[in-house]
């Protein structure tokens, strides 16, 4: 991959002299969905697939971008004087947003750059290609200009840029999982205070399989922001009855005690998911620590049911992938992952059942939905770095 991207860089920008190669992963969340903006726990991991970047510092303020994933767009030019979001800027709004966010924090960029990207995360799949680009950009800026920021800061800067520059109200999970990723470990993160621990994922005789629905989704045009505000409304109503700052502070019992403070049925369902999913995530990590992978899988399945019935973010595509997966012996657990409304499912599948899983789920999906799903057997990788 290093040679491929360097060669392309040379072709696009004349020479590759002085260019450096970087990588930032994508991520998959194992459990803890739609909890990160509710002060709950998440349990994601970085993947070995992600975004490769070749970058070279310039001696002026110009920015030249090229993505091998959007080769048809050619070189997109801009400058450090123009760090404002625009429709025409397309995908470059992600790296530009991060540059803007550094400057917002008082880290002025002394020079522009030439940047070429090549991602092997399926686009719009819900495996966080945008957060991957954000963390990659932050990593490059730190490497070039020596800014005093930690990887955790890179996550926060990425999220800030996504919220304030790209106007997607996402939580911290994606950028955190990517910036802090560690090979063969998932990250048990408490989004209330960003305390975290690594948990080894040693799946003896099983693998993580991602099924991509190929139903495209963008957080901006999805109901993501709507779910967020439904949770905020429910929280405000609960706060009339109980002294809490986030939904994540309630356990199931407390929720049942106070839930009638929430005025409507929809609000109660949304908040119920946020509370129960957080508790499920805590239990799932306990189960994993006790080597009880079966229990972990059951909690993954319960997570999907809650996302389907209470949070209502699945849809026919994700439900078909998951419900077909559940029928197969050797599937330890299966659920949608990420924001929902399209994107991917994550399943833990015993080695001997993987071929059957891909064949059978793929066939049923094609028949019911009318187009094909894609399957990826993935590995858990490290956070960003130079290649
Ligand atoms: C998207 C967001 C995350 C998180 C998930 C749902 O991936 O970017 O912050 O909210 O959806 O768990």
PDB file of N, CA and C in Angstrom, residues 164-219:
ATOM      1  N   UNK A 164     -18.660  21.182  14.737  1.00  0.00           N
ATOM      2  CA  UNK A 164     -18.735  22.620  14.496  1.00  0.00           C
ATOM      3  C   UNK A 164     -18.442  23.026  13.059  1.00  0.00           C
ATOM      4  N   UNK A 165     -17.755  22.167  12.327  1.00  0.00           N
ATOM      5  CA  UNK A 165     -17.382  22.522  10.952  1.00  0.00           C
ATOM      6  C   UNK A 165     -18.242  21.734   9.981  1.00  0.00           C
ATOM      7  N   UNK A 166     -18.419  20.448  10.280  1.00  0.00           N
ATOM      8  CA  UNK A 166     -19.238  19.616   9.386  1.00  0.00           C
ATOM      9  C   UNK A 166     -20.664  19.429   9.883  1.00  0.00           C
ATOM     10  N   UNK A 167     -20.960  20.050  10.997  1.00  0.00           N
ATOM     11  CA  UNK A 167     -22.325  20.132  11.524  1.00  0.00           C
ATOM     12  C   UNK A 167     -23.003  18.771  11.728  1.00  0.00           C
ATOM     13  N   UNK A 168     -22.223  17.791  12.120  1.00  0.00           N
ATOM     14  CA  UNK A 168     -22.804  16.520  12.543  1.00  0.00           C
ATOM     15  C   UNK A 168     -22.562  16.405  14.037  1.00  0.00           C
ATOM     16  N   UNK A 169     -23.651  16.210  14.748  1.00  0.00           N
ATOM     17  CA  UNK A 169     -23.623  16.291  16.197  1.00  0.00           C
ATOM     18  C   UNK A 169     -23.161  14.985  16.853  1.00  0.00           C
ATOM     19  N   UNK A 170     -22.107  14.363  16.316  1.00  0.00           N
ATOM     20  CA  UNK A 170     -21.698  13.027  16.794  1.00  0.00           C
ATOM     21  C   UNK A 170     -21.102  13.083  18.190  1.00  0.00           C
ATOM     22  N   UNK A 171     -21.040  11.931  18.827  1.00  0.00           N
ATOM     23  CA  UNK A 171     -20.386  11.809  20.129  1.00  0.00           C
ATOM     24  C   UNK A 171     -18.889  11.596  19.941  1.00  0.00           C
ATOM     25  N   UNK A 172     -18.232  11.119  20.996  1.00  0.00           N
ATOM     26  CA  UNK A 172     -16.769  11.008  20.978  1.00  0.00           C
ATOM     27  C   UNK A 172     -16.282   9.611  20.563  1.00  0.00           C
ATOM     28  N   UNK A 173     -17.216   8.643  20.502  1.00  0.00           N
ATOM     29  CA  UNK A 173     -16.768   7.255  20.335  1.00  0.00           C
ATOM     30  C   UNK A 173     -15.832   7.022  19.141  1.00  0.00           C
ATOM     31  N   UNK A 174     -16.217   7.477  17.957  1.00  0.00           N
ATOM     32  CA  UNK A 174     -15.487   7.097  16.755  1.00  0.00           C
ATOM     33  C   UNK A 174     -14.054   7.622  16.779  1.00  0.00           C
ATOM     34  N   UNK A 175     -13.937   8.918  17.027  1.00  0.00           N
ATOM     35  CA  UNK A 175     -12.607   9.523  17.023  1.00  0.00           C
ATOM     36  C   UNK A 175     -11.745   8.941  18.143  1.00  0.00           C
ATOM     37  N   UNK A 176     -12.373   8.652  19.284  1.00  0.00           N
ATOM     38  CA  UNK A 176     -11.615   8.094  20.411  1.00  0.00           C
ATOM     39  C   UNK A 176     -11.113   6.692  20.068  1.00  0.00           C
ATOM     40  N   UNK A 177     -11.990   5.879  19.517  1.00  0.00           N
ATOM     41  CA  UNK A 177     -11.611   4.488  19.181  1.00  0.00           C
ATOM     42  C   UNK A 177     -10.445   4.482  18.192  1.00  0.00           C
ATOM     43  N   UNK A 178     -10.468   5.431  17.265  1.00  0.00           N
ATOM     44  CA  UNK A 178      -9.449   5.480  16.223  1.00  0.00           C
ATOM     45  C   UNK A 178      -8.129   6.022  16.769  1.00  0.00           C
ATOM     46  N   UNK A 179      -8.214   7.129  17.503  1.00  0.00           N
ATOM     47  CA  UNK A 179      -6.991   7.759  18.005  1.00  0.00           C
ATOM     48  C   UNK A 179      -6.313   6.905  19.074  1.00  0.00           C
ATOM     49  N   UNK A 180      -7.108   6.131  19.826  1.00  0.00           N
ATOM     50  CA  UNK A 180      -6.569   5.390  20.968  1.00  0.00           C
ATOM     51  C   UNK A 180      -6.508   3.879  20.715  1.00  0.00           C
ATOM     52  N   UNK A 181      -6.736   3.471  19.481  1.00  0.00           N
ATOM     53  CA  UNK A 181      -6.818   2.036  19.178  1.00  0.00           C
ATOM     54  C   UNK A 181      -5.581   1.247  19.587  1.00  0.00           C
ATOM     55  N   UNK A 182      -5.801   0.008  19.933  1.00  0.00           N
ATOM     56  CA  UNK A 182      -4.688  -0.879  20.290  1.00  0.00           C
ATOM     57  C   UNK A 182      -4.966  -2.271  19.737  1.00  0.00           C
ATOM     58  N   UNK A 183      -3.971  -2.831  19.080  1.00  0.00           N
ATOM     59  CA  UNK A 183      -4.093  -4.143  18.452  1.00  0.00           C
ATOM     60  C   UNK A 183      -4.691  -5.177  19.421  1.00  0.00           C
ATOM     61  N   UNK A 184      -5.651  -5.930  18.932  1.00  0.00           N
ATOM     62  CA  UNK A 184      -6.275  -7.034  19.675  1.00  0.00           C
ATOM     63  C   UNK A 184      -6.990  -6.623  20.966  1.00  0.00           C
ATOM     64  N   UNK A 185      -7.261  -5.323  21.097  1.00  0.00           N
ATOM     65  CA  UNK A 185      -7.993  -4.847  22.273  1.00  0.00           C
ATOM     66  C   UNK A 185      -9.178  -3.985  21.847  1.00  0.00           C
ATOM     67  N   UNK A 186     -10.249  -4.080  22.627  1.00  0.00           N
ATOM     68  CA  UNK A 186     -11.321  -3.097  22.476  1.00  0.00           C
ATOM     69  C   UNK A 186     -11.153  -2.091  23.612  1.00  0.00           C
ATOM     70  N   UNK A 187     -11.806  -0.936  23.477  1.00  0.00           N
ATOM     71  CA  UNK A 187     -11.648   0.128  24.464  1.00  0.00           C
ATOM     72  C   UNK A 187     -12.968   0.302  25.212  1.00  0.00           C
ATOM     73  N   UNK A 188     -12.913   0.064  26.504  1.00  0.00           N
ATOM     74  CA  UNK A 188     -14.103   0.261  27.345  1.00  0.00           C
ATOM     75  C   UNK A 188     -14.042   1.700  27.849  1.00  0.00           C
ATOM     76  N   UNK A 189     -14.844   2.536  27.207  1.00  0.00           N
ATOM     77  CA  UNK A 189     -14.750   3.983  27.455  1.00  0.00           C
ATOM     78  C   UNK A 189     -16.006   4.478  28.154  1.00  0.00           C
ATOM     79  N   UNK A 190     -15.806   5.209  29.236  1.00  0.00           N
ATOM     80  CA  UNK A 190     -16.914   5.882  29.902  1.00  0.00           C
ATOM     81  C   UNK A 190     -16.977   7.300  29.334  1.00  0.00           C
ATOM     82  N   UNK A 191     -17.995   7.560  28.528  1.00  0.00           N
ATOM     83  CA  UNK A 191     -18.031   8.859  27.837  1.00  0.00           C
ATOM     84  C   UNK A 191     -18.390  10.000  28.788  1.00  0.00           C
ATOM     85  N   UNK A 192     -18.773   9.662  30.020  1.00  0.00           N
ATOM     86  CA  UNK A 192     -19.109  10.723  30.988  1.00  0.00           C
ATOM     87  C   UNK A 192     -17.850  11.474  31.406  1.00  0.00           C
ATOM     88  N   UNK A 193     -16.719  10.759  31.527  1.00  0.00           N
ATOM     89  CA  UNK A 193     -15.495  11.435  31.977  1.00  0.00           C
ATOM     90  C   UNK A 193     -14.260  11.023  31.170  1.00  0.00           C
ATOM     91  N   UNK A 194     -14.482  10.276  30.109  1.00  0.00           N
ATOM     92  CA  UNK A 194     -13.411   9.796  29.222  1.00  0.00           C
ATOM     93  C   UNK A 194     -12.395   8.885  29.921  1.00  0.00           C
ATOM     94  N   UNK A 195     -12.780   8.299  31.055  1.00  0.00           N
ATOM     95  CA  UNK A 195     -11.903   7.275  31.619  1.00  0.00           C
ATOM     96  C   UNK A 195     -12.095   6.011  30.774  1.00  0.00           C
ATOM     97  N   UNK A 196     -11.034   5.228  30.642  1.00  0.00           N
ATOM     98  CA  UNK A 196     -11.124   4.074  29.747  1.00  0.00           C
ATOM     99  C   UNK A 196     -10.160   2.989  30.182  1.00  0.00           C
ATOM    100  N   UNK A 197     -10.451   1.793  29.725  1.00  0.00           N
ATOM    101  CA  UNK A 197      -9.473   0.717  29.880  1.00  0.00           C
ATOM    102  C   UNK A 197      -9.494  -0.159  28.636  1.00  0.00           C
ATOM    103  N   UNK A 198      -8.358  -0.775  28.359  1.00  0.00           N
ATOM    104  CA  UNK A 198      -8.287  -1.696  27.236  1.00  0.00           C
ATOM    105  C   UNK A 198      -8.718  -3.082  27.696  1.00  0.00           C
ATOM    106  N   UNK A 199      -9.459  -3.768  26.860  1.00  0.00           N
ATOM    107  CA  UNK A 199      -9.866  -5.138  27.185  1.00  0.00           C
ATOM    108  C   UNK A 199      -9.446  -6.044  26.033  1.00  0.00           C
ATOM    109  N   UNK A 200      -8.584  -7.014  26.304  1.00  0.00           N
ATOM    110  CA  UNK A 200      -8.137  -7.899  25.229  1.00  0.00           C
ATOM    111  C   UNK A 200      -9.300  -8.696  24.639  1.00  0.00           C
ATOM    112  N   UNK A 201      -9.318  -8.766  23.315  1.00  0.00           N
ATOM    113  CA  UNK A 201     -10.347  -9.568  22.649  1.00  0.00           C
ATOM    114  C   UNK A 201      -9.642 -10.802  22.109  1.00  0.00           C
ATOM    115  N   UNK A 202      -9.658 -11.836  22.908  1.00  0.00           N
ATOM    116  CA  UNK A 202      -9.013 -13.066  22.470  1.00  0.00           C
ATOM    117  C   UNK A 202     -10.120 -14.063  22.151  1.00  0.00           C
ATOM    118  N   UNK A 203     -10.588 -14.013  20.918  1.00  0.00           N
ATOM    119  CA  UNK A 203     -11.697 -14.883  20.529  1.00  0.00           C
ATOM    120  C   UNK A 203     -11.123 -16.216  20.060  1.00  0.00           C
ATOM    121  N   UNK A 204     -11.104 -17.151  20.954  1.00  0.00           N
ATOM    122  CA  UNK A 204     -10.536 -18.448  20.558  1.00  0.00           C
ATOM    123  C   UNK A 204     -11.492 -19.153  19.614  1.00  0.00           C
ATOM    124  N   UNK A 205     -11.020 -19.397  18.405  1.00  0.00           N
ATOM    125  CA  UNK A 205     -11.845 -20.142  17.451  1.00  0.00           C
ATOM    126  C   UNK A 205     -12.997 -19.350  16.866  1.00  0.00           C
ATOM    127  N   UNK A 206     -12.949 -18.028  16.941  1.00  0.00           N
ATOM    128  CA  UNK A 206     -14.017 -17.215  16.350  1.00  0.00           C
ATOM    129  C   UNK A 206     -13.428 -15.912  15.820  1.00  0.00           C
ATOM    130  N   UNK A 207     -14.181 -15.255  14.941  1.00  0.00           N
ATOM    131  CA  UNK A 207     -13.690 -14.000  14.384  1.00  0.00           C
ATOM    132  C   UNK A 207     -14.801 -12.954  14.343  1.00  0.00           C
ATOM    133  N   UNK A 208     -14.360 -11.707  14.157  1.00  0.00           N
ATOM    134  CA  UNK A 208     -15.321 -10.617  13.993  1.00  0.00           C
ATOM    135  C   UNK A 208     -15.621 -10.492  12.502  1.00  0.00           C
ATOM    136  N   UNK A 209     -16.900 -10.594  12.161  1.00  0.00           N
ATOM    137  CA  UNK A 209     -17.299 -10.475  10.759  1.00  0.00           C
ATOM    138  C   UNK A 209     -18.210  -9.256  10.616  1.00  0.00           C
ATOM    139  N   UNK A 210     -17.887  -8.422   9.665  1.00  0.00           N
ATOM    140  CA  UNK A 210     -18.709  -7.248   9.405  1.00  0.00           C
ATOM    141  C   UNK A 210     -19.503  -7.481   8.130  1.00  0.00           C
ATOM    142  N   UNK A 211     -20.785  -7.229   8.197  1.00  0.00           N
ATOM    143  CA  UNK A 211     -21.628  -7.328   7.001  1.00  0.00           C
ATOM    144  C   UNK A 211     -22.095  -5.921   6.658  1.00  0.00           C
ATOM    145  N   UNK A 212     -21.764  -5.507   5.471  1.00  0.00           N
ATOM    146  CA  UNK A 212     -22.092  -4.146   5.047  1.00  0.00           C
ATOM    147  C   UNK A 212     -23.372  -4.195   4.218  1.00  0.00           C
ATOM    148  N   UNK A 213     -24.375  -3.441   4.640  1.00  0.00           N
ATOM    149  CA  UNK A 213     -25.693  -3.519   3.982  1.00  0.00           C
ATOM    150  C   UNK A 213     -25.694  -2.864   2.602  1.00  0.00           C
ATOM    151  N   UNK A 214     -24.705  -2.020   2.352  1.00  0.00           N
ATOM    152  CA  UNK A 214     -24.655  -1.229   1.108  1.00  0.00           C
ATOM    153  C   UNK A 214     -25.834  -0.285   0.967  1.00  0.00           C
ATOM    154  N   UNK A 215     -26.554  -0.096   2.044  1.00  0.00           N
ATOM    155  CA  UNK A 215     -27.540   0.979   2.043  1.00  0.00           C
ATOM    156  C   UNK A 215     -26.782   2.198   2.545  1.00  0.00           C
ATOM    157  N   UNK A 216     -26.649   3.178   1.685  1.00  0.00           N
ATOM    158  CA  UNK A 216     -25.820   4.324   2.043  1.00  0.00           C
ATOM    159  C   UNK A 216     -26.508   5.169   3.092  1.00  0.00           C
ATOM    160  N   UNK A 217     -25.679   5.735   3.907  1.00  0.00           N
ATOM    161  CA  UNK A 217     -26.220   6.529   4.991  1.00  0.00           C
ATOM    162  C   UNK A 217     -25.227   7.644   5.270  1.00  0.00           C
ATOM    163  N   UNK A 218     -25.752   8.801   5.568  1.00  0.00           N
ATOM    164  CA  UNK A 218     -24.886   9.882   6.021  1.00  0.00           C
ATOM    165  C   UNK A 218     -25.507  10.374   7.300  1.00  0.00           C
ATOM    166  N   UNK A 219     -24.686  10.588   8.312  1.00  0.00           N
ATOM    167  CA  UNK A 219     -25.256  10.994   9.600  1.00  0.00           C
ATOM    168  C   UNK A 219     -26.083  12.262   9.437  1.00  0.00           C
TER     169      UNK A 219
END
